[in-house]
mmCIF file with all atom_site columns, C-alpha atoms in Angstrom:
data_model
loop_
_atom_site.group_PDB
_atom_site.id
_atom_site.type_symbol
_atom_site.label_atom_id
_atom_site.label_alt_id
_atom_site.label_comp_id
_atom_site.label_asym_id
_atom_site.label_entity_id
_atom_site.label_seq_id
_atom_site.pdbx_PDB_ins_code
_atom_site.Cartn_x
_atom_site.Cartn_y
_atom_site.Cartn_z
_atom_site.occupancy
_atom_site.B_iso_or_equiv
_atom_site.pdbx_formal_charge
_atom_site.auth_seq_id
_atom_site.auth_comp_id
_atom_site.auth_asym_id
_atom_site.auth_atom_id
_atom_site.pdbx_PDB_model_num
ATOM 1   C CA . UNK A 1 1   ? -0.783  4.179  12.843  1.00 0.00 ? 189 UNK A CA 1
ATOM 2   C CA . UNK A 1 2   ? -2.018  7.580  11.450  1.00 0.00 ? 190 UNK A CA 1
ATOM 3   C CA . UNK A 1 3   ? -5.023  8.933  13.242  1.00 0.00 ? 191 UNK A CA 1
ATOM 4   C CA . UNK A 1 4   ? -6.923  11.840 11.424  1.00 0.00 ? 192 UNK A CA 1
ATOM 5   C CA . UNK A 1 5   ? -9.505  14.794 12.234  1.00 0.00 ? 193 UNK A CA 1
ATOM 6   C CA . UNK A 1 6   ? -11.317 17.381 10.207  1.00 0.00 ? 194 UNK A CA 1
ATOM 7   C CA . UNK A 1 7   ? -12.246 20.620 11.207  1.00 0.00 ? 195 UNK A CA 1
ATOM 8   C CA . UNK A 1 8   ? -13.849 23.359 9.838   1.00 0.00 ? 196 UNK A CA 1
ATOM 9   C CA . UNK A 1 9   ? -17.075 22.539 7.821   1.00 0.00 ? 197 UNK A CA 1
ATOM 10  C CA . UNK A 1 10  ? -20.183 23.778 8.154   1.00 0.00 ? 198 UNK A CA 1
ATOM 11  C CA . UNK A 1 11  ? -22.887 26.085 6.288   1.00 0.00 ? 199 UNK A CA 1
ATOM 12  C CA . UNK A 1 12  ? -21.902 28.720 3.406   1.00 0.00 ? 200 UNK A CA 1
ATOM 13  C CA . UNK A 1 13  ? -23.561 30.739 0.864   1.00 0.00 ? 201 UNK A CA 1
ATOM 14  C CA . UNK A 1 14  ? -22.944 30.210 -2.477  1.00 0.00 ? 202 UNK A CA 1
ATOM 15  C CA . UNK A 1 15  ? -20.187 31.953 -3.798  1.00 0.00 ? 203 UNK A CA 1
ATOM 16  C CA . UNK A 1 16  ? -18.454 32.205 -0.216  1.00 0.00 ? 204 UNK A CA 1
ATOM 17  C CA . UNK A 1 17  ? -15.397 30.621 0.991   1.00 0.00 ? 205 UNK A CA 1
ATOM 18  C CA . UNK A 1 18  ? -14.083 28.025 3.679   1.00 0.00 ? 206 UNK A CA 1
ATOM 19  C CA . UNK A 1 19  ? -10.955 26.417 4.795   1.00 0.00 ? 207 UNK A CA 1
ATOM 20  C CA . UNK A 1 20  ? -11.033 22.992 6.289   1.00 0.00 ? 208 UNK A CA 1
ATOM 21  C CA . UNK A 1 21  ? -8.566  21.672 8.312   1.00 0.00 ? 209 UNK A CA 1
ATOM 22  C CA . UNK A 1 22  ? -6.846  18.079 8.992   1.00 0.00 ? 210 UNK A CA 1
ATOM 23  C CA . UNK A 1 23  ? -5.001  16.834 12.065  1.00 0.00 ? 211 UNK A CA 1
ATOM 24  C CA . UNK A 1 24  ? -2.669  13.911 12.085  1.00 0.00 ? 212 UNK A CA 1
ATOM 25  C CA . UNK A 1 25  ? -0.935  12.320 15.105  1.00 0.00 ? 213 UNK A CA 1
ATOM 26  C CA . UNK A 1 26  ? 0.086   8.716  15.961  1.00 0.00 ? 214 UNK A CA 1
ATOM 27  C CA . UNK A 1 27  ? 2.675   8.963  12.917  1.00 0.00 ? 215 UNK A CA 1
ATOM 28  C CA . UNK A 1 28  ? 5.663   11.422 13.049  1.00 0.00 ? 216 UNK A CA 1
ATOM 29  C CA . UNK A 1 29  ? 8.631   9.125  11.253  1.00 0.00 ? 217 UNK A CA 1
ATOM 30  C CA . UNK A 1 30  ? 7.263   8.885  8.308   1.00 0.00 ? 218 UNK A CA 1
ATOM 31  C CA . UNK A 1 31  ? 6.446   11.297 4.810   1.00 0.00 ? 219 UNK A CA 1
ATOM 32  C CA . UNK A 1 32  ? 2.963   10.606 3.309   1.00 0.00 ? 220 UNK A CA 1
ATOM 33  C CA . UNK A 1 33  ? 0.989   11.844 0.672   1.00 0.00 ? 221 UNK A CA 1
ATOM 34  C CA . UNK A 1 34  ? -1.972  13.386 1.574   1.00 0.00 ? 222 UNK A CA 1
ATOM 35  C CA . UNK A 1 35  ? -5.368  14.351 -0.012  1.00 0.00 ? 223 UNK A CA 1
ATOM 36  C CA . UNK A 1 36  ? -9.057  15.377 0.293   1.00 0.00 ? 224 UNK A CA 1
ATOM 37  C CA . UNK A 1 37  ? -12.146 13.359 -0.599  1.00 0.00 ? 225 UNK A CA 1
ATOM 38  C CA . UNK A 1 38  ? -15.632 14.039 -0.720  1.00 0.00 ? 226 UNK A CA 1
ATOM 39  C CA . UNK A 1 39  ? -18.997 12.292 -0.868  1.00 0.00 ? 227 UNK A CA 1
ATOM 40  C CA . UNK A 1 40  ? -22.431 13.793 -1.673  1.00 0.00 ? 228 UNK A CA 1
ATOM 41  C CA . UNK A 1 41  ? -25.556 12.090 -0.294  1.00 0.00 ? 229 UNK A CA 1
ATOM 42  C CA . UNK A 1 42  ? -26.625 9.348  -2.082  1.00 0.00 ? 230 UNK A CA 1
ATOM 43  C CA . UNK A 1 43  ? -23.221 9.402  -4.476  1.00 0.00 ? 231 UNK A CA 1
ATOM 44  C CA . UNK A 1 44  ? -19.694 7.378  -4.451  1.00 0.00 ? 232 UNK A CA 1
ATOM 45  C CA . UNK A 1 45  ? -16.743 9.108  -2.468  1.00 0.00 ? 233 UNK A CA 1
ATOM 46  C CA . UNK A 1 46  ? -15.208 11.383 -4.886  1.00 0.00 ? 234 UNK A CA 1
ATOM 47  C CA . UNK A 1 47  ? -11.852 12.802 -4.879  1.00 0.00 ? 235 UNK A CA 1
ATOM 48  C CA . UNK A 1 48  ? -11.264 16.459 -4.621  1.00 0.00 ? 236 UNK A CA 1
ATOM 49  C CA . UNK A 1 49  ? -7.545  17.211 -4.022  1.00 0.00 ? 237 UNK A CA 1
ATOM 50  C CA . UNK A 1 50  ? -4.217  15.509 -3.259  1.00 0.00 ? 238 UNK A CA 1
ATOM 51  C CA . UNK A 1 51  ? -0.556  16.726 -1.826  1.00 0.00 ? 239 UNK A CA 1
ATOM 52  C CA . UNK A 1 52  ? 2.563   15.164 -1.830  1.00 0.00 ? 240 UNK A CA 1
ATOM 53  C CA . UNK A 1 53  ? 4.703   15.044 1.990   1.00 0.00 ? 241 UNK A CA 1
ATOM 54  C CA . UNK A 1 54  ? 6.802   18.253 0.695   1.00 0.00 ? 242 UNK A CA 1
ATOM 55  C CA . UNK A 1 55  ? 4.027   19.866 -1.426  1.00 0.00 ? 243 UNK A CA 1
ATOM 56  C CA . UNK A 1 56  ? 5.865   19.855 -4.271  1.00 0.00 ? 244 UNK A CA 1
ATOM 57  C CA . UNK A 1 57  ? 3.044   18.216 -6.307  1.00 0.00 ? 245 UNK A CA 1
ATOM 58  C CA . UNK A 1 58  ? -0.739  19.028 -6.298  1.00 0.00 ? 246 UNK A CA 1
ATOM 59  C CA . UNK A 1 59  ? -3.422  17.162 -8.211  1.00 0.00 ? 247 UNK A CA 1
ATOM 60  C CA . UNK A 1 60  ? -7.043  18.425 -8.361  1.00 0.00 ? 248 UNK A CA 1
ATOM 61  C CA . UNK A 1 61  ? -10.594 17.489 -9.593  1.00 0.00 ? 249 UNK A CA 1
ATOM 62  C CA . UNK A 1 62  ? -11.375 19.114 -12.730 1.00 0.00 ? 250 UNK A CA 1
ATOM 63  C CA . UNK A 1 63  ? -14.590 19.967 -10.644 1.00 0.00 ? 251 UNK A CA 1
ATOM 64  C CA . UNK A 1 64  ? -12.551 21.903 -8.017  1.00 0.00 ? 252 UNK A CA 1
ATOM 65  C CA . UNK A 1 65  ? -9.941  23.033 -10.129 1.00 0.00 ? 253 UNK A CA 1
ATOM 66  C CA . UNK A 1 66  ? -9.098  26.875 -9.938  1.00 0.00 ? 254 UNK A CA 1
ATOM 67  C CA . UNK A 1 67  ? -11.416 27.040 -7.057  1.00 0.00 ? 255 UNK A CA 1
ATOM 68  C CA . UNK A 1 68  ? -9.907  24.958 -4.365  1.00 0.00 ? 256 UNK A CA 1
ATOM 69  C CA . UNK A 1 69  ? -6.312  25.245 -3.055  1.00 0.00 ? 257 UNK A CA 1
ATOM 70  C CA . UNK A 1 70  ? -4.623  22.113 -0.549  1.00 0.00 ? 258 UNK A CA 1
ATOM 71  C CA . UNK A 1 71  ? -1.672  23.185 1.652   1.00 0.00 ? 259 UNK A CA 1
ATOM 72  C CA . UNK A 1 72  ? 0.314   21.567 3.852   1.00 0.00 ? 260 UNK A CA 1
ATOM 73  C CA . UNK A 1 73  ? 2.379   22.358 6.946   1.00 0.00 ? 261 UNK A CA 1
ATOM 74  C CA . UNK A 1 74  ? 4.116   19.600 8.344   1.00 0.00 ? 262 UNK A CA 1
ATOM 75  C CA . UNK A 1 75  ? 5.676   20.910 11.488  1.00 0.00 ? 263 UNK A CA 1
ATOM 76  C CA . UNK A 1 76  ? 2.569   21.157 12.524  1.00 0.00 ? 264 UNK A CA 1
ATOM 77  C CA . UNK A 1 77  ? 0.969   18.105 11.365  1.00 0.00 ? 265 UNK A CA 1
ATOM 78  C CA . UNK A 1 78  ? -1.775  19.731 9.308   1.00 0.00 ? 266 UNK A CA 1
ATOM 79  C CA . UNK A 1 79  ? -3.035  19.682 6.072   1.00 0.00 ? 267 UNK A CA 1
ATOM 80  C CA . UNK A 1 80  ? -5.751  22.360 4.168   1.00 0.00 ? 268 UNK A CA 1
ATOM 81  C CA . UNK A 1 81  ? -8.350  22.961 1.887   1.00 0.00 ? 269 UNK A CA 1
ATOM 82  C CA . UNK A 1 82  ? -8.854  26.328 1.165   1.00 0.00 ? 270 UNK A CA 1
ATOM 83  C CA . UNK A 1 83  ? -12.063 26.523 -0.700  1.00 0.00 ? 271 UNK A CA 1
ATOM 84  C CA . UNK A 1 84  ? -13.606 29.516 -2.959  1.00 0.00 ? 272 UNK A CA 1
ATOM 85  C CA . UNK A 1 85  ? -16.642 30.417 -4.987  1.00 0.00 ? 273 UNK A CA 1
ATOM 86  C CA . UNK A 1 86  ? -18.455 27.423 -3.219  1.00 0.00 ? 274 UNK A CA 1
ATOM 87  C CA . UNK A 1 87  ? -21.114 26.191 -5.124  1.00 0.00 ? 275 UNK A CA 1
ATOM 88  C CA . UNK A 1 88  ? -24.624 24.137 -4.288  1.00 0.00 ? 276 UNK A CA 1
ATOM 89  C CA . UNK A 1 89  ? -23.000 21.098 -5.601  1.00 0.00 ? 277 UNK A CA 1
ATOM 90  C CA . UNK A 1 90  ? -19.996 21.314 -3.386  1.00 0.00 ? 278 UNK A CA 1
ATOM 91  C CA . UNK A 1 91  ? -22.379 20.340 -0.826  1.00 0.00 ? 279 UNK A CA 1
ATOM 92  C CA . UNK A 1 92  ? -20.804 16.424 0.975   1.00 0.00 ? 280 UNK A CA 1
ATOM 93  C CA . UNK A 1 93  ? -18.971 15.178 3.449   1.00 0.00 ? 281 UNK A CA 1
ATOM 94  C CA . UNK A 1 94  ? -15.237 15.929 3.365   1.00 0.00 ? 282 UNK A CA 1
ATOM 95  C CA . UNK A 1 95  ? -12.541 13.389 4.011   1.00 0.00 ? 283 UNK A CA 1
ATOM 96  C CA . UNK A 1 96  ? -9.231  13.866 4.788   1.00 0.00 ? 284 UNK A CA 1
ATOM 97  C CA . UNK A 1 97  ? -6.783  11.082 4.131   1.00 0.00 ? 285 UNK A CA 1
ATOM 98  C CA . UNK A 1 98  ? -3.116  10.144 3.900   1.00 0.00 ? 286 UNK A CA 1
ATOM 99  C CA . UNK A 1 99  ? -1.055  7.362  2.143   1.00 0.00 ? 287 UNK A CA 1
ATOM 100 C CA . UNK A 1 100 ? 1.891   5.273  2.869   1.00 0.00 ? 288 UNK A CA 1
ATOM 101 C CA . UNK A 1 101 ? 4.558   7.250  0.929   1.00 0.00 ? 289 UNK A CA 1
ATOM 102 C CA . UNK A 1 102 ? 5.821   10.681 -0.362  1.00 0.00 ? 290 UNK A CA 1
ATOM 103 C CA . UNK A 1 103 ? 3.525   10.835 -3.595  1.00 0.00 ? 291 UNK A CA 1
ATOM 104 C CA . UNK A 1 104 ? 1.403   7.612  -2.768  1.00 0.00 ? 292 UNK A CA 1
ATOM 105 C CA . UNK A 1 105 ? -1.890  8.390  -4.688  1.00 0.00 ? 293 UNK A CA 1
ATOM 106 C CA . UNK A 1 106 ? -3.781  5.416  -2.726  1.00 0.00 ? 294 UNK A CA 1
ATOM 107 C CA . UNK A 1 107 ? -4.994  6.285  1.006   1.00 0.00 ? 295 UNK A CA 1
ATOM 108 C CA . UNK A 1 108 ? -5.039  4.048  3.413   1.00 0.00 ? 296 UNK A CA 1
ATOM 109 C CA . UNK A 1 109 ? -5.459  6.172  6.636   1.00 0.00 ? 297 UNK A CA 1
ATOM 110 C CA . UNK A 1 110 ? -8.898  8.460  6.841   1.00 0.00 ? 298 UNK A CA 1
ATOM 111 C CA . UNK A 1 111 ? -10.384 11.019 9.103   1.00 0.00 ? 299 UNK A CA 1
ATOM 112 C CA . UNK A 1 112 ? -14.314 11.154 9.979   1.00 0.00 ? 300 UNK A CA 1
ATOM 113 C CA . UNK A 1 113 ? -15.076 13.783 7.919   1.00 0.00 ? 301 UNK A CA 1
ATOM 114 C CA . UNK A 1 114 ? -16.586 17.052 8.235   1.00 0.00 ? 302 UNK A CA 1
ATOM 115 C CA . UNK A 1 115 ? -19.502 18.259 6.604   1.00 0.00 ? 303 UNK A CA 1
ATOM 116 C CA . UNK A 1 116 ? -20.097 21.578 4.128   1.00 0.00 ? 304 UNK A CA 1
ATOM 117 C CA . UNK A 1 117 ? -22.809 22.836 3.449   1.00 0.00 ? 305 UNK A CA 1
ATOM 118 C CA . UNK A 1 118 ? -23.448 25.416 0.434   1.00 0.00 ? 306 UNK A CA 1
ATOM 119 C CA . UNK A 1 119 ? -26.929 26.907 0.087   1.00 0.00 ? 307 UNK A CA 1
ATOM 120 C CA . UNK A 1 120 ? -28.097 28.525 -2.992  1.00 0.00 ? 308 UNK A CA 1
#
């Protein structure tokens, strides 16, 4: 099995910038898809951004679009979020998550999450 952990949340102004990062291990013969999730208090899990194994394809929110960039770098097991002109609504919980194939859009493995925080 896949185990992830995020990394790098925590409190910004609005308008700054932060990269979050993802960890996998347990899994090392296999390509998955990967993505980013996020859920606000009080609202559904929403998704943010996905990646396919070789990066080749990227998918985004509308919400997120043109201000948040996923990455990938697979030698090192890791996968990105770099994210810009943060706003007050940006504010959740961010998942990180992986599926069973190359360009699987459906996630079955998830990380605890790490938590952003955009003040105003």
């Amino acid at each position: 099995q896949l185990q992830l952990v995020e990394s790098g949340g925590g409190l910004v102004q609005a308008g700054g910038s932060l990269r979050l990062s993802c960890a996998a291990s347990g899994r090392t013969f296999s390509r998955y898809a990967m993505g980013w999730f996020r859920q606000a208090p009080g609202k559904s899990r929403e998704f943010a951004a996905h990646i396919s194994w070789s990066g080749d394809i990227t998918d985004y929110a509308d919400s997120v679009k043109g201000r948040f960039t996923i990455s990938r770098d697979n030698a090192k097991n890791m996968v990105y979020l770099q994210m810009n002109s943060l706003k007050p609504e940006d504010t959740a919980v961010y998942y990180c998550a992986a599926g069973n194939s190359a360009y699987a859009r459906e996630y079955v493995y998830w990380g605890q999450g790490t938590q952003v925080t955009v003040s105003s």
